[in-house]
PDB file of C-alpha atoms in Angstrom:
ATOM      1  CA  UNK A 120       6.562  48.249 128.471  1.00 45.00           C
ATOM      2  CA  UNK A 121       6.117  45.653 125.640  1.00 48.00           C
ATOM      3  CA  UNK A 122       4.507  42.461 126.660  1.00 49.00           C
ATOM      4  CA  UNK A 123       5.696  39.325 124.994  1.00 52.00           C
ATOM      5  CA  UNK A 124       3.108  37.153 123.254  1.00 54.00           C
ATOM      6  CA  UNK A 125       3.099  33.531 123.783  1.00 53.00           C
ATOM      7  CA  UNK A 126       2.725  31.413 120.479  1.00 54.00           C
ATOM      8  CA  UNK A 127      -0.510  29.548 120.160  1.00 56.00           C
ATOM      9  CA  UNK A 128      -0.236  25.917 120.152  1.00 56.00           C
ATOM     10  CA  UNK A 129      -1.779  23.948 117.380  1.00 55.00           C
ATOM     11  CA  UNK A 130      -4.859  21.962 118.265  1.00 58.00           C
ATOM     12  CA  UNK A 131      -4.051  18.287 117.587  1.00 54.00           C
ATOM     13  CA  UNK A 132      -7.729  17.650 116.771  1.00 55.00           C
ATOM     14  CA  UNK A 133      -7.815  20.303 114.049  1.00 58.00           C
ATOM     15  CA  UNK A 134      -4.632  19.038 112.382  1.00 50.00           C
ATOM     16  CA  UNK A 135      -6.157  15.537 112.476  1.00 60.00           C
ATOM     17  CA  UNK A 136      -9.376  16.793 110.697  1.00 61.00           C
ATOM     18  CA  UNK A 137      -7.465  18.624 108.079  1.00 60.00           C
ATOM     19  CA  UNK A 138      -5.401  15.517 107.377  1.00 55.00           C
ATOM     20  CA  UNK A 139      -8.534  13.459 106.955  1.00 58.00           C
ATOM     21  CA  UNK A 140      -9.998  15.822 104.622  1.00 62.00           C
ATOM     22  CA  UNK A 141      -6.732  16.074 102.456  1.00 56.00           C
ATOM     23  CA  UNK A 142      -6.708  12.292 102.315  1.00 58.00           C
ATOM     24  CA  UNK A 143     -10.403  12.182 101.213  1.00 59.00           C
ATOM     25  CA  UNK A 144      -9.700  14.349  98.379  1.00 53.00           C
ATOM     26  CA  UNK A 145      -6.683  12.439  97.322  1.00 53.00           C
ATOM     27  CA  UNK A 146      -8.638   9.203  97.499  1.00 55.00           C
ATOM     28  CA  UNK A 147     -11.444  10.676  95.212  1.00 51.00           C
ATOM     29  CA  UNK A 148      -8.854  11.875  92.650  1.00 52.00           C
ATOM     30  CA  UNK A 149      -7.165   8.422  92.559  1.00 49.00           C
ATOM     31  CA  UNK A 150     -10.578   6.577  92.490  1.00 53.00           C
ATOM     32  CA  UNK A 151     -11.594   8.795  89.533  1.00 55.00           C
ATOM     33  CA  UNK A 152      -8.470   7.820  87.597  1.00 61.00           C
ATOM     34  CA  UNK A 153      -9.354   4.135  88.018  1.00 68.00           C
ATOM     35  CA  UNK A 154     -12.765   4.259  86.095  1.00 79.00           C
ATOM     36  CA  UNK A 155     -12.856   1.395  83.573  1.00 90.00           C
ATOM     37  CA  UNK A 156     -12.769   2.094  79.727  1.00 94.00           C
ATOM     38  CA  UNK A 157     -13.569  -0.209  76.861  1.00 95.00           C
ATOM     39  CA  UNK A 158     -12.771   0.119  73.122  1.00 96.00           C
ATOM     40  CA  UNK A 159     -14.757  -1.366  70.325  1.00 96.00           C
ATOM     41  CA  UNK A 160     -13.814  -1.172  66.598  1.00 97.00           C
ATOM     42  CA  UNK A 161     -16.575  -0.148  64.030  1.00 98.00           C
ATOM     43  CA  UNK A 162     -16.493  -1.081  60.309  1.00 98.00           C
ATOM     44  CA  UNK A 163     -18.036   1.399  57.747  1.00 98.00           C
ATOM     45  CA  UNK A 164     -19.243   0.052  54.404  1.00 98.00           C
ATOM     46  CA  UNK A 165     -21.571   0.960  51.556  1.00 97.00           C
ATOM     47  CA  UNK A 166     -22.993  -1.404  48.818  1.00 96.00           C
ATOM     48  CA  UNK A 167     -23.328  -0.032  45.288  1.00 96.00           C
ATOM     49  CA  UNK A 168     -26.107  -1.455  43.036  1.00 95.00           C
ATOM     50  CA  UNK A 169     -26.347   0.534  39.870  1.00 95.00           C
ATOM     51  CA  UNK A 170     -27.731  -2.523  38.025  1.00 97.00           C
ATOM     52  CA  UNK A 171     -31.436  -3.164  37.499  1.00 98.00           C
ATOM     53  CA  UNK A 172     -33.588  -5.596  35.556  1.00 98.00           C
ATOM     54  CA  UNK A 173     -34.777  -4.533  32.112  1.00 98.00           C
ATOM     55  CA  UNK A 174     -37.409  -6.956  30.526  1.00 98.00           C
ATOM     56  CA  UNK A 175     -39.500  -7.185  27.482  1.00 98.00           C
ATOM     57  CA  UNK A 176     -43.070  -8.574  27.499  1.00 98.00           C
ATOM     58  CA  UNK A 177     -44.017  -7.694  24.004  1.00 98.00           C
ATOM     59  CA  UNK A 178     -42.319  -6.743  20.684  1.00 98.00           C
ATOM     60  CA  UNK A 179     -43.373  -3.888  18.371  1.00 98.00           C
ATOM     61  CA  UNK A 180     -46.024  -5.163  16.114  1.00 98.00           C
ATOM     62  CA  UNK A 181     -47.221  -3.015  13.101  1.00 98.00           C
ATOM     63  CA  UNK A 182     -50.039  -5.485  12.449  1.00 98.00           C
ATOM     64  CA  UNK A 183     -51.085  -6.908   9.186  1.00 98.00           C
ATOM     65  CA  UNK A 184     -51.461  -4.512   6.161  1.00 98.00           C
ATOM     66  CA  UNK A 185     -51.887  -4.355   2.392  1.00 97.00           C
ATOM     67  CA  UNK A 186     -49.124  -2.162   1.013  1.00 96.00           C
ATOM     68  CA  UNK A 187     -47.936  -0.883  -2.325  1.00 94.00           C
ATOM     69  CA  UNK A 188     -44.856   1.036  -3.280  1.00 92.00           C
ATOM     70  CA  UNK A 189     -44.668   3.985  -5.700  1.00 88.00           C
ATOM     71  CA  UNK A 190     -42.231   2.992  -8.484  1.00 81.00           C
ATOM     72  CA  UNK A 191     -42.942   5.935 -10.797  1.00 77.00           C
ATOM     73  CA  UNK A 192     -39.764   7.688  -9.693  1.00 73.00           C
ATOM     74  CA  UNK A 193     -41.545  10.561  -7.899  1.00 72.00           C
ATOM     75  CA  UNK A 194     -40.318   9.386  -4.465  1.00 80.00           C
ATOM     76  CA  UNK A 195     -43.892   8.931  -3.061  1.00 88.00           C
ATOM     77  CA  UNK A 196     -44.154   6.993   0.272  1.00 93.00           C
ATOM     78  CA  UNK A 197     -47.068   6.056   2.552  1.00 96.00           C
ATOM     79  CA  UNK A 198     -46.848   5.517   6.361  1.00 98.00           C
ATOM     80  CA  UNK A 199     -48.308   3.576   9.173  1.00 98.00           C
ATOM     81  CA  UNK A 200     -48.159   4.955  12.657  1.00 98.00           C
ATOM     82  CA  UNK A 201     -48.261   2.550  15.590  1.00 98.00           C
ATOM     83  CA  UNK A 202     -48.845   4.839  18.656  1.00 98.00           C
ATOM     84  CA  UNK A 203     -46.984   4.005  21.927  1.00 97.00           C
ATOM     85  CA  UNK A 204     -50.021   5.286  23.776  1.00 97.00           C
ATOM     86  CA  UNK A 205     -52.296   2.354  24.073  1.00 94.00           C
ATOM     87  CA  UNK A 206     -55.414   4.606  23.896  1.00 96.00           C
ATOM     88  CA  UNK A 207     -54.587   5.866  20.507  1.00 97.00           C
ATOM     89  CA  UNK A 208     -55.614   3.835  17.389  1.00 97.00           C
ATOM     90  CA  UNK A 209     -52.994   3.061  14.674  1.00 98.00           C
ATOM     91  CA  UNK A 210     -53.350   5.347  11.556  1.00 98.00           C
ATOM     92  CA  UNK A 211     -52.121   5.671   7.981  1.00 98.00           C
ATOM     93  CA  UNK A 212     -51.044   8.411   5.863  1.00 96.00           C
ATOM     94  CA  UNK A 213     -50.975   8.170   1.970  1.00 91.00           C
ATOM     95  CA  UNK A 214     -48.630  10.026  -0.261  1.00 85.00           C
ATOM     96  CA  UNK A 215     -49.611  11.953  -3.322  1.00 82.00           C
ATOM     97  CA  UNK A 216     -48.448   9.194  -5.659  1.00 84.00           C
ATOM     98  CA  UNK A 217     -49.188   5.612  -6.104  1.00 87.00           C
ATOM     99  CA  UNK A 218     -47.985   4.251  -2.836  1.00 92.00           C
ATOM    100  CA  UNK A 219     -50.492   2.993  -0.183  1.00 94.00           C
ATOM    101  CA  UNK A 220     -50.908   1.232   3.092  1.00 97.00           C
ATOM    102  CA  UNK A 221     -54.274  -0.204   4.354  1.00 97.00           C
ATOM    103  CA  UNK A 222     -54.605  -1.660   7.770  1.00 98.00           C
ATOM    104  CA  UNK A 223     -56.052  -5.204   7.851  1.00 98.00           C
ATOM    105  CA  UNK A 224     -55.390  -6.062  11.509  1.00 98.00           C
ATOM    106  CA  UNK A 225     -54.136  -3.560  14.179  1.00 98.00           C
ATOM    107  CA  UNK A 226     -50.763  -4.274  15.805  1.00 98.00           C
ATOM    108  CA  UNK A 227     -49.654  -3.133  19.150  1.00 98.00           C
ATOM    109  CA  UNK A 228     -46.634  -1.432  20.707  1.00 98.00           C
ATOM    110  CA  UNK A 229     -43.683  -2.964  22.302  1.00 98.00           C
ATOM    111  CA  UNK A 230     -43.626  -3.217  26.190  1.00 98.00           C
ATOM    112  CA  UNK A 231     -40.688  -3.066  28.345  1.00 98.00           C
ATOM    113  CA  UNK A 232     -40.386  -2.995  32.191  1.00 98.00           C
ATOM    114  CA  UNK A 233     -37.734  -1.908  34.612  1.00 98.00           C
ATOM    115  CA  UNK A 234     -37.492  -3.388  38.146  1.00 98.00           C
ATOM    116  CA  UNK A 235     -35.017  -2.981  40.969  1.00 97.00           C
ATOM    117  CA  UNK A 236     -33.968   0.608  40.067  1.00 98.00           C
ATOM    118  CA  UNK A 237     -33.694   3.508  42.610  1.00 97.00           C
ATOM    119  CA  UNK A 238     -37.235   4.741  43.591  1.00 97.00           C
ATOM    120  CA  UNK A 239     -38.525   8.068  42.027  1.00 96.00           C
ATOM    121  CA  UNK A 240     -35.468   8.444  39.928  1.00 96.00           C
ATOM    122  CA  UNK A 241     -35.171   9.551  36.250  1.00 96.00           C
ATOM    123  CA  UNK A 242     -34.059   6.829  33.859  1.00 97.00           C
ATOM    124  CA  UNK A 243     -32.896   7.762  30.346  1.00 97.00           C
ATOM    125  CA  UNK A 244     -34.460   5.714  27.581  1.00 98.00           C
ATOM    126  CA  UNK A 245     -32.341   5.893  24.341  1.00 98.00           C
ATOM    127  CA  UNK A 246     -33.919   4.702  21.031  1.00 98.00           C
ATOM    128  CA  UNK A 247     -32.367   4.598  17.497  1.00 97.00           C
ATOM    129  CA  UNK A 248     -32.608   7.903  15.644  1.00 96.00           C
ATOM    130  CA  UNK A 249     -31.603   6.722  12.134  1.00 97.00           C
ATOM    131  CA  UNK A 250     -34.011   4.857   9.837  1.00 97.00           C
ATOM    132  CA  UNK A 251     -34.250   1.089  10.349  1.00 98.00           C
ATOM    133  CA  UNK A 252     -35.021  -1.163   7.419  1.00 97.00           C
ATOM    134  CA  UNK A 253     -37.702  -3.850   7.791  1.00 98.00           C
ATOM    135  CA  UNK A 254     -36.769  -6.633   5.371  1.00 97.00           C
ATOM    136  CA  UNK A 255     -38.070  -9.995   4.278  1.00 96.00           C
ATOM    137  CA  UNK A 256     -35.956 -12.871   2.829  1.00 90.00           C
ATOM    138  CA  UNK A 257     -37.726 -13.326  -0.437  1.00 80.00           C
ATOM    139  CA  UNK A 258     -37.745  -9.667  -1.806  1.00 85.00           C
ATOM    140  CA  UNK A 259     -35.631  -6.596  -2.171  1.00 86.00           C
ATOM    141  CA  UNK A 260     -38.439  -4.485  -1.097  1.00 90.00           C
ATOM    142  CA  UNK A 261     -38.526  -3.156   2.488  1.00 95.00           C
ATOM    143  CA  UNK A 262     -40.190  -0.747   4.948  1.00 97.00           C
ATOM    144  CA  UNK A 263     -38.340   1.798   6.825  1.00 97.00           C
ATOM    145  CA  UNK A 264     -38.851   2.759  10.499  1.00 98.00           C
ATOM    146  CA  UNK A 265     -38.633   6.533  10.450  1.00 95.00           C
ATOM    147  CA  UNK A 266     -39.566   7.383  14.066  1.00 97.00           C
ATOM    148  CA  UNK A 267     -39.869   5.684  17.421  1.00 98.00           C
ATOM    149  CA  UNK A 268     -41.735   6.923  20.446  1.00 97.00           C
ATOM    150  CA  UNK A 269     -42.225   5.899  24.100  1.00 97.00           C
ATOM    151  CA  UNK A 270     -45.192   6.128  26.549  1.00 97.00           C
ATOM    152  CA  UNK A 271     -44.958   5.162  30.212  1.00 97.00           C
ATOM    153  CA  UNK A 272     -47.668   3.050  31.833  1.00 96.00           C
ATOM    154  CA  UNK A 273     -46.191   2.586  35.169  1.00 95.00           C
ATOM    155  CA  UNK A 274     -43.955   5.532  36.380  1.00 96.00           C
ATOM    156  CA  UNK A 275     -43.359   8.056  38.954  1.00 94.00           C
ATOM    157  CA  UNK A 276     -43.805  11.903  38.537  1.00 87.00           C
ATOM    158  CA  UNK A 277     -43.130  12.442  34.877  1.00 83.00           C
ATOM    159  CA  UNK A 278     -45.444  12.935  32.066  1.00 91.00           C
ATOM    160  CA  UNK A 279     -46.140   9.543  30.350  1.00 94.00           C
ATOM    161  CA  UNK A 280     -44.924  10.584  26.867  1.00 92.00           C
ATOM    162  CA  UNK A 281     -41.713  12.377  27.772  1.00 92.00           C
ATOM    163  CA  UNK A 282     -38.248  11.124  28.520  1.00 94.00           C
ATOM    164  CA  UNK A 283     -36.451  10.545  30.872  1.00 95.00           C
ATOM    165  CA  UNK A 284     -38.960   8.394  32.496  1.00 96.00           C
ATOM    166  CA  UNK A 285     -39.255   8.416  36.302  1.00 96.00           C
ATOM    167  CA  UNK A 286     -39.556   5.199  38.430  1.00 97.00           C
ATOM    168  CA  UNK A 287     -42.190   4.771  40.854  1.00 97.00           C
ATOM    169  CA  UNK A 288     -41.824   4.491  44.712  1.00 96.00           C
ATOM    170  CA  UNK A 289     -40.807   0.933  44.327  1.00 97.00           C
ATOM    171  CA  UNK A 290     -38.040   1.627  41.686  1.00 97.00           C
ATOM    172  CA  UNK A 291     -40.162   0.139  38.777  1.00 98.00           C
ATOM    173  CA  UNK A 292     -41.524   1.481  35.530  1.00 97.00           C
ATOM    174  CA  UNK A 293     -43.139   0.066  32.382  1.00 98.00           C
ATOM    175  CA  UNK A 294     -43.181   1.813  29.091  1.00 98.00           C
ATOM    176  CA  UNK A 295     -44.394   1.154  25.491  1.00 98.00           C
ATOM    177  CA  UNK A 296     -42.541   1.846  22.341  1.00 98.00           C
ATOM    178  CA  UNK A 297     -44.468   2.767  19.099  1.00 98.00           C
ATOM    179  CA  UNK A 298     -43.174   3.939  15.764  1.00 98.00           C
ATOM    180  CA  UNK A 299     -43.790   4.893  12.178  1.00 98.00           C
ATOM    181  CA  UNK A 300     -42.992   2.773   9.099  1.00 98.00           C
ATOM    182  CA  UNK A 301     -42.903   4.031   5.532  1.00 97.00           C
ATOM    183  CA  UNK A 302     -42.980   2.253   2.277  1.00 96.00           C
ATOM    184  CA  UNK A 303     -39.922   2.552   0.022  1.00 90.00           C
ATOM    185  CA  UNK A 304     -40.020   4.562  -3.238  1.00 78.00           C
ATOM    186  CA  UNK A 305     -38.482   3.545  -6.501  1.00 64.00           C
ATOM    187  CA  UNK A 306     -38.286  -0.228  -5.938  1.00 55.00           C
ATOM    188  CA  UNK A 307     -39.479  -1.474  -9.290  1.00 52.00           C
ATOM    189  CA  UNK A 308     -36.810  -1.673 -12.108  1.00 51.00           C
ATOM    190  CA  UNK A 309     -39.380  -2.912 -14.647  1.00 54.00           C
ATOM    191  CA  UNK A 310     -41.231   0.450 -14.538  1.00 55.00           C
ATOM    192  CA  UNK A 311     -44.475  -0.446 -12.854  1.00 58.00           C
ATOM    193  CA  UNK A 312     -46.168   2.442 -11.077  1.00 65.00           C
ATOM    194  CA  UNK A 313     -48.083   0.711  -8.278  1.00 78.00           C
ATOM    195  CA  UNK A 314     -45.851  -2.165  -7.114  1.00 88.00           C
ATOM    196  CA  UNK A 315     -47.494  -4.465  -4.393  1.00 93.00           C
ATOM    197  CA  UNK A 316     -45.280  -5.735  -1.705  1.00 94.00           C
ATOM    198  CA  UNK A 317     -44.572  -9.509  -1.649  1.00 94.00           C
ATOM    199  CA  UNK A 318     -46.545 -11.340   1.053  1.00 96.00           C
ATOM    200  CA  UNK A 319     -44.104 -11.974   3.860  1.00 96.00           C
ATOM    201  CA  UNK A 320     -43.131 -10.932   7.236  1.00 97.00           C
ATOM    202  CA  UNK A 321     -40.837  -7.834   7.230  1.00 98.00           C
ATOM    203  CA  UNK A 322     -38.768  -7.442  10.433  1.00 98.00           C
ATOM    204  CA  UNK A 323     -35.718  -5.882  12.080  1.00 98.00           C
ATOM    205  CA  UNK A 324     -34.045  -5.893  15.345  1.00 98.00           C
ATOM    206  CA  UNK A 325     -32.962  -2.669  17.266  1.00 98.00           C
ATOM    207  CA  UNK A 326     -31.611  -1.918  20.713  1.00 98.00           C
ATOM    208  CA  UNK A 327     -33.304  -0.010  23.506  1.00 98.00           C
ATOM    209  CA  UNK A 328     -30.813   1.386  26.262  1.00 98.00           C
ATOM    210  CA  UNK A 329     -32.136   2.407  29.638  1.00 98.00           C
ATOM    211  CA  UNK A 330     -29.703   3.927  32.076  1.00 97.00           C
ATOM    212  CA  UNK A 331     -29.406   6.400  35.005  1.00 96.00           C
TER     213      UNK A 331
END
């Protein structure tokens, strides 16, 4: 004989607890969706400063000399070397003919400075590579700058007498410019062999370019 089973009645207390739990979960989900959010815009920018200051504190001075040109037609010249390294003394070379240069008073190299450049950065220093004529108003005779050199006195990690020149940790550098001048050959149309230069100041201007 099969006995019929009577369905269990739900416990009202259990149903109430489950309802409370479900309501609590819903309340948490709803509360989490109400968290406050704020938005702030941000501007991105960069400032470019490729410029720096290049200044000159001294010009290139070859000093005071006695000078004679060779007008014999042999093309002989003599030279005066003004070192860019301040520890080196100016010197002369005399050709095989009648030209001559004798130093009366030593000159000094030009001095230029860079400030406000990028720290510890190579800067290219460009000098003229073709001869530059030093002329005076009262004579056709002249000297020729045949070479220009640099020597750094304030610098970063580079060797003083090489280019490019590196700035120091503050973005600064200082360098000298020296050079070599030569007498001019075949200047005298009258046929004199040893022709003295006219007393005067012989000069020229040239550009120095410094860049990254």
